[in-house]
Short mmCIF file of C-alpha atoms (C1' of nucleotides) in Angstrom, two decimals:
data_model
loop_
_atom_site.label_atom_id
_atom_site.label_comp_id
_atom_site.label_asym_id
_atom_site.label_seq_id
_atom_site.Cartn_x
_atom_site.Cartn_y
_atom_site.Cartn_z
CA MET A 1 202.72 274.28 52.47
CA LEU A 2 201.97 274.31 56.14
CA GLU A 3 204.40 273.58 58.96
CA LEU A 4 203.65 274.44 62.57
CA ARG A 5 206.12 273.44 65.26
CA LEU A 6 204.83 273.48 68.80
CA VAL A 7 207.44 272.85 71.47
CA GLN A 8 204.93 272.26 74.23
CA GLY A 9 203.06 269.53 72.41
CA SER A 10 201.03 268.60 75.46
CA LEU A 11 199.07 271.83 74.92
CA LEU A 12 197.58 270.43 71.72
CA LYS A 13 196.72 267.17 73.44
CA LYS A 14 194.91 269.06 76.16
CA VAL A 15 193.07 271.17 73.62
CA LEU A 16 191.77 268.05 71.95
CA GLU A 17 190.76 266.48 75.23
CA ALA A 18 188.81 269.65 75.90
CA ILE A 19 186.80 269.72 72.69
CA LYS A 20 186.58 266.20 71.32
CA ASP A 21 183.65 265.24 73.53
CA LEU A 22 181.72 268.28 72.38
CA VAL A 23 182.50 268.30 68.67
CA ASN A 24 182.99 265.31 66.36
CA ASP A 25 184.32 266.93 63.20
CA ALA A 26 185.63 270.43 62.69
CA ASN A 27 187.67 272.60 60.39
CA PHE A 28 190.97 273.89 61.67
CA ASP A 29 191.70 277.20 59.97
CA CYS A 30 195.29 278.21 59.42
CA SER A 31 196.37 281.65 58.41
CA SER A 32 199.42 283.78 59.02
CA THR A 33 197.74 284.91 62.24
CA GLY A 34 197.43 281.51 63.78
CA PHE A 35 195.74 278.16 64.06
CA SER A 36 192.07 278.40 64.96
CA LEU A 37 188.83 276.51 65.11
CA GLN A 38 185.21 277.40 65.49
CA ALA A 39 182.54 274.76 65.75
CA MET A 40 179.10 274.05 67.13
CA ASP A 41 178.71 271.03 69.35
CA SER A 42 176.98 268.03 67.79
CA SER A 43 173.56 269.03 69.15
CA HIS A 44 174.02 272.60 67.93
CA VAL A 45 173.62 274.15 71.37
CA ALA A 46 177.10 275.19 72.37
CA LEU A 47 179.92 276.79 70.40
CA VAL A 48 183.66 276.31 70.77
CA ALA A 49 186.22 278.83 69.58
CA LEU A 50 189.91 278.07 69.74
CA LEU A 51 192.83 280.30 68.87
CA LEU A 52 196.52 279.44 68.93
CA ARG A 53 198.43 282.48 67.72
CA SER A 54 201.35 281.97 65.35
CA GLU A 55 203.71 283.67 67.82
CA GLY A 56 203.20 280.79 70.23
CA PHE A 57 204.77 278.31 67.80
CA GLU A 58 208.51 277.82 67.59
CA HIS A 59 208.19 277.73 63.84
CA TYR A 60 205.10 278.80 61.93
CA ARG A 61 204.83 278.55 58.20
CA CYS A 62 201.49 278.92 56.48
CA ASP A 63 201.86 280.01 52.87
CA ARG A 64 198.18 280.53 52.28
CA ASN A 65 194.99 280.32 54.27
CA ILE A 66 193.80 276.78 54.53
CA SER A 67 190.94 275.02 56.22
CA MET A 68 191.51 271.41 57.26
CA GLY A 69 188.54 269.24 58.19
CA MET A 70 189.41 266.70 60.83
CA ASN A 71 187.68 264.05 62.82
CA LEU A 72 188.60 265.16 66.30
CA ASN A 73 188.37 261.68 67.78
CA ASN A 74 190.87 260.33 65.28
CA MET A 75 193.10 263.36 65.71
CA SER A 76 192.98 262.86 69.46
CA LYS A 77 193.88 259.18 69.08
CA MET A 78 196.97 260.14 67.14
CA LEU A 79 198.00 262.89 69.53
CA LYS A 80 197.72 260.42 72.39
CA CYS A 81 200.59 258.57 70.77
CA SER A 82 202.87 261.50 71.53
CA GLY A 83 204.74 261.74 74.78
CA ASN A 84 203.85 264.58 77.09
CA ASP A 85 207.23 266.23 76.59
CA ASP A 86 207.28 265.73 72.84
CA ILE A 87 207.55 268.50 70.30
CA ILE A 88 204.63 268.31 67.88
CA THR A 89 204.83 269.49 64.29
CA ILE A 90 201.71 269.73 62.11
CA LYS A 91 202.41 269.48 58.40
CA ALA A 92 200.29 269.60 55.28
CA ASP A 93 201.31 269.91 51.67
CA ASP A 94 199.36 272.17 49.32
CA GLY A 95 196.49 270.33 47.75
CA SER A 96 197.04 267.27 49.88
CA ASP A 97 194.07 265.58 51.49
CA THR A 98 196.09 264.46 54.47
CA VAL A 99 197.74 266.07 57.45
CA THR A 100 200.84 264.75 59.20
CA PHE A 101 201.57 264.99 62.89
CA MET A 102 205.21 264.55 63.75
CA PHE A 103 206.33 263.87 67.33
CA GLU A 104 209.89 264.34 68.48
CA SER A 105 210.93 263.05 71.88
CA PRO A 106 212.95 265.56 73.95
CA THR A 107 216.12 263.55 73.34
CA GLN A 108 215.40 263.17 69.60
CA ASP A 109 215.84 259.42 69.96
CA LYS A 110 212.27 258.70 68.97
CA ILE A 111 210.62 260.37 66.03
CA SER A 112 207.12 259.40 64.98
CA ASP A 113 204.93 260.57 62.17
CA PHE A 114 201.22 259.98 61.90
CA GLU A 115 199.30 260.74 58.73
CA MET A 116 195.57 261.34 58.87
CA LYS A 117 193.00 261.78 56.11
CA LEU A 118 191.28 265.14 55.98
CA MET A 119 187.53 265.46 55.48
CA ASP A 120 185.24 267.93 53.80
CA ILE A 121 183.16 269.68 56.41
CA ASP A 122 180.53 272.33 55.82
CA SER A 123 181.59 275.08 58.13
CA GLU A 124 179.37 277.93 59.09
CA HIS A 125 181.82 280.41 60.46
CA LEU A 126 179.84 282.67 62.74
CA GLY A 127 180.97 286.15 63.46
CA ILE A 128 180.88 286.50 67.20
CA PRO A 129 180.28 290.12 68.10
CA GLU A 130 182.31 291.60 70.92
CA ALA A 131 179.76 292.33 73.61
CA GLU A 132 179.60 294.27 76.82
CA TYR A 133 178.90 291.90 79.65
CA HIS A 134 176.89 292.66 82.77
CA ALA A 135 179.29 290.67 84.84
CA ILE A 136 182.66 289.03 84.41
CA VAL A 137 183.90 286.52 86.95
CA ARG A 138 187.44 285.26 87.05
CA MET A 139 188.15 282.36 89.37
CA PRO A 140 190.41 279.32 89.73
CA SER A 141 189.47 276.87 86.99
CA ALA A 142 189.71 273.87 89.33
CA GLU A 143 187.23 275.48 91.71
CA PHE A 144 184.77 276.13 88.90
CA ALA A 145 185.18 272.53 87.71
CA LYS A 146 184.48 271.15 91.16
CA ILE A 147 181.39 273.33 91.55
CA CYS A 148 179.96 272.17 88.23
CA LYS A 149 180.72 268.54 89.00
CA ASP A 150 179.28 268.75 92.50
CA LEU A 151 176.10 270.49 91.36
CA ALA A 152 175.57 267.97 88.57
CA SER A 153 175.20 265.26 91.19
CA ILE A 154 172.18 267.15 92.54
CA GLY A 155 170.48 268.72 89.55
CA ASP A 156 170.56 269.24 85.78
CA THR A 157 170.82 273.00 85.57
CA VAL A 158 172.78 275.67 87.37
CA VAL A 159 171.62 279.18 88.12
CA ILE A 160 174.58 281.52 88.13
CA SER A 161 173.79 284.77 89.95
CA VAL A 162 176.24 287.61 90.27
CA THR A 163 175.73 290.34 92.84
CA LYS A 164 178.22 292.72 94.33
CA GLU A 165 178.77 290.19 97.14
CA GLY A 166 180.02 287.53 94.75
CA VAL A 167 178.79 284.67 92.59
CA LYS A 168 176.17 282.14 93.54
CA PHE A 169 175.81 278.77 91.81
CA SER A 170 172.49 277.07 92.60
CA THR A 171 170.74 273.92 91.57
CA ARG A 172 167.70 271.91 92.50
CA GLY A 173 166.97 268.25 92.00
CA ASP A 174 164.93 265.37 93.27
CA ILE A 175 167.09 264.87 96.32
CA GLY A 176 167.27 268.51 97.34
CA THR A 177 168.79 271.86 96.54
CA ALA A 178 172.28 273.31 96.61
CA ASN A 179 173.73 276.79 96.69
CA ILE A 180 177.42 277.57 96.44
CA VAL A 181 178.45 281.16 97.04
CA VAL A 182 181.91 282.28 96.04
CA ARG A 183 182.93 285.70 97.27
CA GLN A 184 185.31 288.07 95.60
CA ASN A 185 188.74 287.47 97.09
CA THR A 186 191.88 289.16 95.87
CA THR A 187 193.99 288.77 98.99
CA VAL A 188 195.57 285.48 98.09
CA ASP A 189 199.14 284.29 97.86
CA LYS A 190 199.06 283.60 94.16
CA PRO A 191 197.14 285.69 91.63
CA GLU A 192 195.69 282.57 90.00
CA GLU A 193 193.91 281.75 93.26
CA ALA A 194 191.99 285.02 93.23
CA THR A 195 188.31 285.33 92.53
CA ILE A 196 187.48 288.61 90.90
CA VAL A 197 183.96 289.79 90.19
CA GLU A 198 183.50 292.71 87.83
CA MET A 199 179.84 293.68 87.85
CA ASN A 200 178.04 296.43 86.05
CA GLU A 201 174.61 295.03 86.69
CA PRO A 202 173.38 292.01 88.68
CA VAL A 203 172.60 288.98 86.51
CA SER A 204 171.04 285.62 87.14
CA LEU A 205 171.06 283.05 84.36
CA THR A 206 170.33 279.34 84.07
CA PHE A 207 172.46 276.85 82.15
CA ALA A 208 172.51 273.14 81.49
CA LEU A 209 175.14 271.56 83.72
CA ARG A 210 175.82 268.91 81.13
CA TYR A 211 177.45 271.50 78.88
CA MET A 212 179.24 273.27 81.72
CA ASN A 213 180.82 269.96 82.65
CA SER A 214 181.97 269.50 79.07
CA PHE A 215 183.56 272.92 79.14
CA THR A 216 185.49 272.15 82.30
CA LYS A 217 187.40 269.48 80.37
CA ALA A 218 189.58 272.46 79.44
CA THR A 219 190.64 272.94 83.06
CA PRO A 220 194.15 271.50 82.51
CA LEU A 221 194.82 274.29 80.02
CA SER A 222 194.69 277.13 82.52
CA ASN A 223 194.67 277.80 86.23
CA THR A 224 191.91 280.35 85.86
CA VAL A 225 188.64 280.59 84.01
CA THR A 226 186.69 283.67 83.03
CA ILE A 227 182.91 283.57 82.93
CA SER A 228 181.22 286.47 81.14
CA LEU A 229 177.49 286.89 81.63
CA SER A 230 174.78 289.12 80.23
CA SER A 231 171.07 288.53 80.25
CA GLU A 232 169.88 287.44 76.82
CA LEU A 233 173.43 286.62 75.66
CA PRO A 234 175.26 283.31 75.64
CA VAL A 235 177.65 282.93 78.52
CA VAL A 236 181.32 282.83 77.56
CA VAL A 237 183.53 280.42 79.50
CA GLU A 238 187.11 281.21 78.59
CA TYR A 239 190.35 279.41 79.35
CA LYS A 240 193.47 281.31 78.35
CA ILE A 241 196.20 279.21 76.79
CA ALA A 242 199.54 280.49 78.04
CA GLU A 243 201.36 282.73 75.54
CA MET A 244 199.23 281.43 72.70
CA GLY A 245 195.57 282.25 72.78
CA TYR A 246 192.43 280.85 74.26
CA ILE A 247 189.64 278.36 74.13
CA ARG A 248 186.16 279.83 74.55
CA PHE A 249 182.88 278.07 75.04
CA TYR A 250 179.55 279.79 74.35
CA LEU A 251 176.26 278.55 75.75
CA ALA A 252 172.83 280.15 75.55
CA PRO A 253 170.99 280.50 78.86
CA LYS A 254 167.86 278.49 79.49
CA ILE A 255 164.68 280.48 79.76
CA GLU A 256 163.82 280.37 83.44
CA GLU A 257 160.91 278.06 83.93
CA ASP A 258 158.26 278.02 86.62
CA GLU A 259 159.11 276.66 90.04
CA ASP A 260 156.86 273.66 89.45
CA GLU A 261 158.49 272.60 86.21
CA THR A 262 159.03 269.14 87.65
CA LYS A 263 155.31 268.57 88.05
CA PRO A 264 153.97 268.71 84.54
CA MET B 1 208.50 216.01 97.44
CA LEU B 2 208.72 219.53 96.09
CA GLU B 3 209.35 222.69 98.07
CA LEU B 4 210.34 225.97 96.44
CA ARG B 5 210.69 229.06 98.60
CA LEU B 6 210.71 232.38 96.76
CA VAL B 7 211.48 235.40 98.89
CA GLN B 8 210.35 237.93 96.31
CA GLY B 9 206.89 236.46 95.89
CA SER B 10 205.70 239.38 93.81
CA LEU B 11 207.84 238.02 90.96
CA LEU B 12 205.59 235.01 90.64
CA LYS B 13 202.49 237.19 90.69
CA LYS B 14 203.91 239.30 87.88
CA VAL B 15 204.81 236.20 85.88
CA LEU B 16 201.24 234.99 86.08
CA GLU B 17 199.84 238.39 85.12
CA ALA B 18 202.11 238.22 82.09
CA ILE B 19 200.99 234.84 80.79
CA LYS B 20 197.50 234.14 82.08
CA ASP B 21 195.81 236.13 79.32
CA LEU B 22 197.70 234.21 76.68
CA VAL B 23 197.52 230.68 78.07
CA ASN B 24 194.66 229.05 79.96
CA ASP B 25 196.24 225.81 81.18
CA ALA B 26 199.88 224.80 81.22
CA ASN B 27 202.33 222.38 82.75
CA PHE B 28 204.94 223.76 85.12
CA ASP B 29 208.03 221.57 84.92
CA CYS B 30 210.22 221.25 87.97
CA SER B 31 213.66 219.74 87.93
CA SER B 32 216.82 220.29 89.87
CA THR B 33 217.65 223.02 87.37
CA GLY B 34 214.61 225.14 88.00
CA PHE B 35 210.96 225.86 87.59
CA SER B 36 209.91 226.27 83.98
CA LEU B 37 206.96 226.40 81.64
CA GLN B 38 206.46 226.17 77.94
CA ALA B 39 203.06 226.61 76.35
CA MET B 40 201.30 227.69 73.20
CA ASP B 41 198.67 230.37 73.52
CA SER B 42 195.06 229.21 73.25
CA SER B 43 194.87 229.96 69.52
CA HIS B 44 198.17 228.13 68.89
CA VAL B 45 199.89 231.12 67.37
CA ALA B 46 202.29 232.33 70.04
CA LEU B 47 204.53 230.43 72.41
CA VAL B 48 205.58 231.35 75.94
CA ALA B 49 208.69 230.01 77.62
CA LEU B 50 209.41 230.74 81.27
CA LEU B 51 212.45 229.80 83.31
CA LEU B 52 213.06 230.46 86.99
CA ARG B 53 216.41 228.92 87.89
CA SER B 54 216.74 227.03 91.15
CA GLU B 55 219.50 229.39 92.31
CA GLY B 56 216.99 232.21 92.44
CA PHE B 57 215.00 230.50 95.18
CA GLU B 58 215.95 230.81 98.83
CA HIS B 59 215.25 227.12 99.24
CA TYR B 60 214.81 224.69 96.35
CA ARG B 61 214.01 221.06 96.85
CA CYS B 62 212.86 218.94 93.95
CA ASP B 63 213.47 215.23 94.52
CA ARG B 64 212.49 214.14 91.05
CA ASN B 65 211.36 215.77 87.86
CA ILE B 66 207.70 216.57 87.96
CA SER B 67 205.22 218.23 85.64
CA MET B 68 202.28 219.98 87.24
CA GLY B 69 199.31 220.97 85.11
CA MET B 70 197.65 224.12 86.34
CA ASN B 71 194.85 226.38 85.31
CA LEU B 72 196.67 229.69 85.16
CA ASN B 73 193.60 231.76 85.92
CA ASN B 74 192.96 229.85 89.10
CA MET B 75 196.60 229.96 90.04
CA SER B 76 196.63 233.71 89.47
CA LYS B 77 193.53 234.11 91.63
CA MET B 78 195.30 232.37 94.49
CA LEU B 79 198.53 234.31 94.08
CA LYS B 80 196.52 237.52 94.20
CA CYS B 81 195.71 236.57 97.78
CA SER B 82 199.35 237.07 98.70
CA GLY B 83 200.73 240.41 99.75
CA ASN B 84 203.29 242.03 97.50
CA ASP B 85 206.03 241.62 100.10
CA ASP B 86 205.08 238.07 101.01
CA ILE B 87 207.39 235.10 100.73
CA ILE B 88 205.78 232.44 98.54
CA THR B 89 206.46 228.72 98.94
CA ILE B 90 205.24 226.20 96.37
CA LYS B 91 204.79 222.68 97.77
CA ALA B 92 203.69 219.37 96.31
CA ASP B 93 203.84 215.91 97.78
CA ASP B 94 204.88 212.96 95.61
CA GLY B 95 201.90 211.47 93.89
CA SER B 96 199.58 214.18 95.08
CA ASP B 97 197.15 215.72 92.64
CA THR B 98 197.28 219.10 94.35
CA VAL B 99 199.78 221.90 94.78
CA THR B 100 199.97 224.20 97.80
CA PHE B 101 200.94 227.85 97.75
CA MET B 102 202.02 229.20 101.12
CA PHE B 103 202.27 232.93 101.76
CA GLU B 104 204.21 234.38 104.68
CA SER B 105 203.87 238.05 105.46
CA PRO B 106 207.22 239.83 105.97
CA THR B 107 206.56 240.05 109.72
CA GLN B 108 205.47 236.39 109.88
CA ASP B 109 202.23 237.57 111.48
CA LYS B 110 200.12 236.11 108.74
CA ILE B 111 200.67 232.74 107.12
CA SER B 112 198.23 231.51 104.50
CA ASP B 113 198.14 228.36 102.48
CA PHE B 114 196.10 227.75 99.36
CA GLU B 115 195.69 224.31 97.86
CA MET B 116 194.84 223.93 94.20
CA LYS B 117 193.87 220.87 92.15
CA LEU B 118 196.28 219.89 89.43
CA MET B 119 195.10 218.93 85.97
CA ASP B 120 196.29 216.53 83.28
CA ILE B 121 197.43 218.51 80.31
CA ASP B 122 198.79 217.13 77.07
CA SER B 123 202.00 218.96 76.68
CA GLU B 124 203.87 219.16 73.46
CA HIS B 125 207.25 220.28 74.63
CA LEU B 126 208.87 221.84 71.62
CA GLY B 127 212.57 222.01 71.31
CA ILE B 128 213.35 225.58 70.44
CA PRO B 129 216.57 225.69 68.47
CA GLU B 130 219.04 228.40 69.30
CA ALA B 131 219.11 230.55 66.23
CA GLU B 132 221.26 233.29 64.81
CA TYR B 133 219.20 236.41 64.48
CA HIS B 134 219.57 239.06 61.83
CA ALA B 135 218.92 241.77 64.33
CA ILE B 136 218.62 242.08 68.08
CA VAL B 137 217.14 245.19 69.63
CA ARG B 138 217.33 245.96 73.32
CA MET B 139 215.24 248.87 74.54
CA PRO B 140 213.35 250.08 77.62
CA SER B 141 210.39 247.78 78.12
CA ALA B 142 208.04 250.65 78.93
CA GLU B 143 208.89 252.35 75.65
CA PHE B 144 208.21 249.19 73.69
CA ALA B 145 204.90 248.78 75.52
CA LYS B 146 203.83 252.34 74.69
CA ILE B 147 204.72 251.88 71.03
CA CYS B 148 202.66 248.68 70.76
CA LYS B 149 199.74 250.25 72.57
CA ASP B 150 199.84 253.43 70.49
CA LEU B 151 200.08 251.58 67.20
CA ALA B 152 197.20 249.30 68.16
CA SER B 153 194.96 252.38 68.29
CA ILE B 154 195.69 252.93 64.59
CA GLY B 155 196.09 249.47 63.04
CA ASP B 156 196.11 245.72 63.64
CA THR B 157 199.61 244.81 62.57
CA VAL B 158 203.04 246.29 63.07
CA VAL B 159 205.92 246.19 60.66
CA ILE B 160 209.19 246.13 62.56
CA SER B 161 212.12 247.17 60.39
CA VAL B 162 215.68 247.25 61.60
CA THR B 163 218.32 249.16 59.72
CA LYS B 164 221.63 250.45 60.94
CA GLU B 165 219.92 253.75 61.78
CA GLY B 166 217.61 252.11 64.27
CA VAL B 167 214.26 250.40 64.53
CA LYS B 168 211.08 251.50 62.81
CA PHE B 169 207.62 250.41 63.94
CA SER B 170 204.90 251.09 61.35
CA THR B 171 201.21 250.48 61.01
CA ARG B 172 198.30 251.42 58.79
CA GLY B 173 194.62 251.57 59.56
CA ASP B 174 191.34 253.17 58.60
CA ILE B 175 192.15 256.54 60.11
CA GLY B 176 195.66 256.80 58.74
CA THR B 177 199.21 255.57 59.03
CA ALA B 178 201.91 255.73 61.68
CA ASN B 179 205.67 255.35 61.78
CA ILE B 180 207.74 255.40 64.94
CA VAL B 181 211.49 255.46 64.57
CA VAL B 182 213.68 254.70 67.58
CA ARG B 183 217.36 255.38 67.17
CA GLN B 184 220.18 253.54 68.82
CA ASN B 185 221.18 255.48 71.91
CA THR B 186 223.71 254.35 74.43
CA THR B 187 224.58 257.72 75.93
CA VAL B 188 222.01 257.74 78.66
CA ASP B 189 222.18 258.23 82.40
CA LYS B 190 221.00 254.74 83.28
CA PRO B 191 221.92 251.63 81.28
CA GLU B 192 218.30 250.44 81.32
CA GLU B 193 217.30 253.52 79.33
CA ALA B 194 219.58 252.64 76.44
CA THR B 195 218.43 251.43 73.08
CA ILE B 196 220.91 249.08 71.47
CA VAL B 197 220.58 247.75 67.94
CA GLU B 198 222.76 244.83 66.93
CA MET B 199 222.27 244.22 63.26
CA ASN B 200 223.88 241.69 60.94
CA GLU B 201 221.39 242.16 58.16
CA PRO B 202 218.42 244.51 57.73
CA VAL B 203 215.07 242.87 58.47
CA SER B 204 211.49 243.93 58.07
CA LEU B 205 208.77 241.72 59.52
CA THR B 206 205.06 242.04 60.18
CA PHE B 207 203.34 240.93 63.38
CA ALA B 208 199.86 241.01 64.86
CA LEU B 209 199.72 243.82 67.42
CA ARG B 210 197.20 241.89 69.47
CA TYR B 211 199.89 239.41 70.46
CA MET B 212 202.56 242.03 70.95
CA ASN B 213 200.24 243.78 73.39
CA SER B 214 199.78 240.52 75.27
CA PHE B 215 203.53 240.14 75.52
CA THR B 216 203.97 243.60 76.98
CA LYS B 217 201.99 242.47 80.02
CA ALA B 218 205.41 241.25 81.16
CA THR B 219 206.73 244.82 81.30
CA PRO B 220 206.65 244.96 85.15
CA LEU B 221 209.14 242.09 85.23
CA SER B 222 212.00 243.99 83.65
CA ASN B 223 213.09 247.49 82.72
CA THR B 224 214.35 246.31 79.37
CA VAL B 225 213.10 244.05 76.61
CA THR B 226 215.06 242.26 73.92
CA ILE B 227 213.54 241.71 70.50
CA SER B 228 215.32 239.21 68.24
CA LEU B 229 214.38 239.15 64.58
CA SER B 230 215.18 237.02 61.59
CA SER B 231 213.25 236.70 58.38
CA GLU B 232 211.33 233.43 58.27
CA LEU B 233 211.79 232.88 62.03
CA PRO B 234 209.46 233.71 64.87
CA VAL B 235 210.38 236.90 66.69
CA VAL B 236 211.54 236.43 70.27
CA VAL B 237 210.45 239.05 72.79
CA GLU B 238 212.39 238.45 75.98
CA TYR B 239 212.06 239.92 79.46
CA LYS B 240 214.85 238.98 81.84
CA ILE B 241 213.76 238.16 85.36
CA ALA B 242 216.36 239.52 87.75
CA GLU B 243 218.78 236.87 89.09
CA MET B 244 216.42 234.08 88.08
CA GLY B 245 215.77 233.59 84.43
CA TYR B 246 213.51 234.94 81.75
CA ILE B 247 210.15 234.94 80.11
CA ARG B 248 210.25 234.65 76.33
CA PHE B 249 207.46 235.07 73.83
CA TYR B 250 207.69 233.67 70.30
CA LEU B 251 205.48 234.85 67.47
CA ALA B 252 205.62 233.93 63.80
CA PRO B 253 205.68 236.83 61.38
CA LYS B 254 202.73 237.43 59.08
CA ILE B 255 203.40 236.87 55.43
CA GLU B 256 203.53 240.34 53.92
CA GLU B 257 200.43 240.87 51.87
CA ASP B 258 199.96 242.93 48.74
CA GLU B 259 199.51 246.65 48.99
CA ASP B 260 195.91 246.35 47.83
CA GLU B 261 194.96 243.79 50.43
CA THR B 262 192.14 246.09 51.53
CA LYS B 263 190.44 245.81 48.14
CA PRO B 264 189.47 242.16 47.95
"C1'" DT C 1 198.86 259.60 103.96
"C1'" DT C 2 195.10 260.54 101.31
"C1'" DG C 3 192.44 261.73 97.28
"C1'" DA C 4 191.74 262.16 92.43
"C1'" DC C 5 192.45 260.40 87.89
"C1'" DA C 6 192.99 257.14 84.33
"C1'" DG C 7 193.25 252.63 82.65
"C1'" DA C 8 191.61 247.90 82.90
"C1'" DA C 9 188.18 244.55 83.74
"C1'" DA C 10 183.42 242.91 84.07
"C1'" DT D 1 178.99 251.19 79.71
"C1'" DT D 2 179.98 251.05 84.54
"C1'" DT D 3 182.83 249.80 88.20
"C1'" DC D 4 187.07 248.84 90.26
"C1'" DT D 5 191.71 249.16 91.16
"C1'" DG D 6 196.22 250.87 90.72
"C1'" DT D 7 199.02 254.72 90.26
"C1'" DC D 8 200.23 259.35 90.60
"C1'" DA D 9 200.22 263.75 92.68
"C1'" DA D 10 199.23 266.93 96.50
#
DNA sequence: TTGACAGAAA
DNA sequence: TTTCTGTCAA
């Protein structure tokens, strides 16, 4: 028996908006700790890890560990039927091959339940080792989203370089080149507007903008984003989910190619 | 000679937005009583009835009863050329095969007139008997529109069931099932937010969501919608048009099929 | 008042 | 699928 009651149901809608373009089907894992997901994107290049801790739910009952395979597009369709202020309850009976999403309007005048078939999904749960990163950048998530979107109109890849001066995002395309430098800045009115660069060692890594722009779908979940970089390691793009957990995206850097890669 | 001056011209634009997807060509009937229309949808399944009473017009002159056949798409195109605050005047000379729409901007700085050819349309004016309904539900039109839209993302048909507890909208599709229960609620701040269920007898009827979602195009015309249900009778979905009349949609229920309809 | 976003139409 | 428009928020 599983029953998870989430007062701020819009959180779950946003989570699905953030991952459904990247991953088609995935197992949600429930344990007494929380509600989590780990999945590779459909082209097996990026990895998503989601955690919603049990403490973040108004009511959390999970009698035994259970893994529920869902089609994220269908799940998202159903969640879209909830109002933004609705309370969402996820229910599953033991041994059932369905999951039920219940939506309660704030006034309790409208109560909906949506039942969805579960699927069997081979899950390869990777252990992700905690790593030391050469550089960790925390910045406003909207600013990071705009940078990735802007650069994608010029080129396909972004070079993220961290020095003690700040972070540089660069790209190059047919129509020209672009460099966006963001300096560390902690003297702001609100802490979520700060840009903080923690650097042990300078790094410069190249990533596919296509994936970065998928990751920024999570922007509505948090005002800030944390980007952790080490040479030879996948970058981690993390959005904290208030009081509940996080959504993390992992993406391996591209091996830097020669300058004249465009002239084969 | 016909001359109808409507100060709130946007009303007429909204009316056409509401019916032009359902009906291609229709006769507008003018009499001293008002401006009305009755037409079957192009697949002869649903019926639209519109009434704009003469009292709702600033000036209403209709010397003799006249029926004007119009292509609603073309009429809508012309009305889209009017500003939302414009005063619209509909004119037709006796014996003329055209109708003229005149638009006056609120400041009178811009006056446009659009002339459109009339068409001959065989009209089968059905007498719609006043019926006693088993149940009449009045609810916010936006809420009804969201329910129909949400359910259409899951299934093709909706079962509307009225009991003394309230109204239930249900559907079933490939990805799962959905039930939305709306309870009677009269203790709201604004009367247009109330949901009122008048029930003489419980009813449960099935309708094609495709048509329901056409009907909800009329949502901008009214904050509330009234749904009148009787077994064996077409449902009536009515939007009142402030101070002027109504637009009503009629749709026959589907005959409930067997549970195993999906296994032919 | 303007821009961004999402939904609708082509 | 892409574009456009309407609406919402800043």
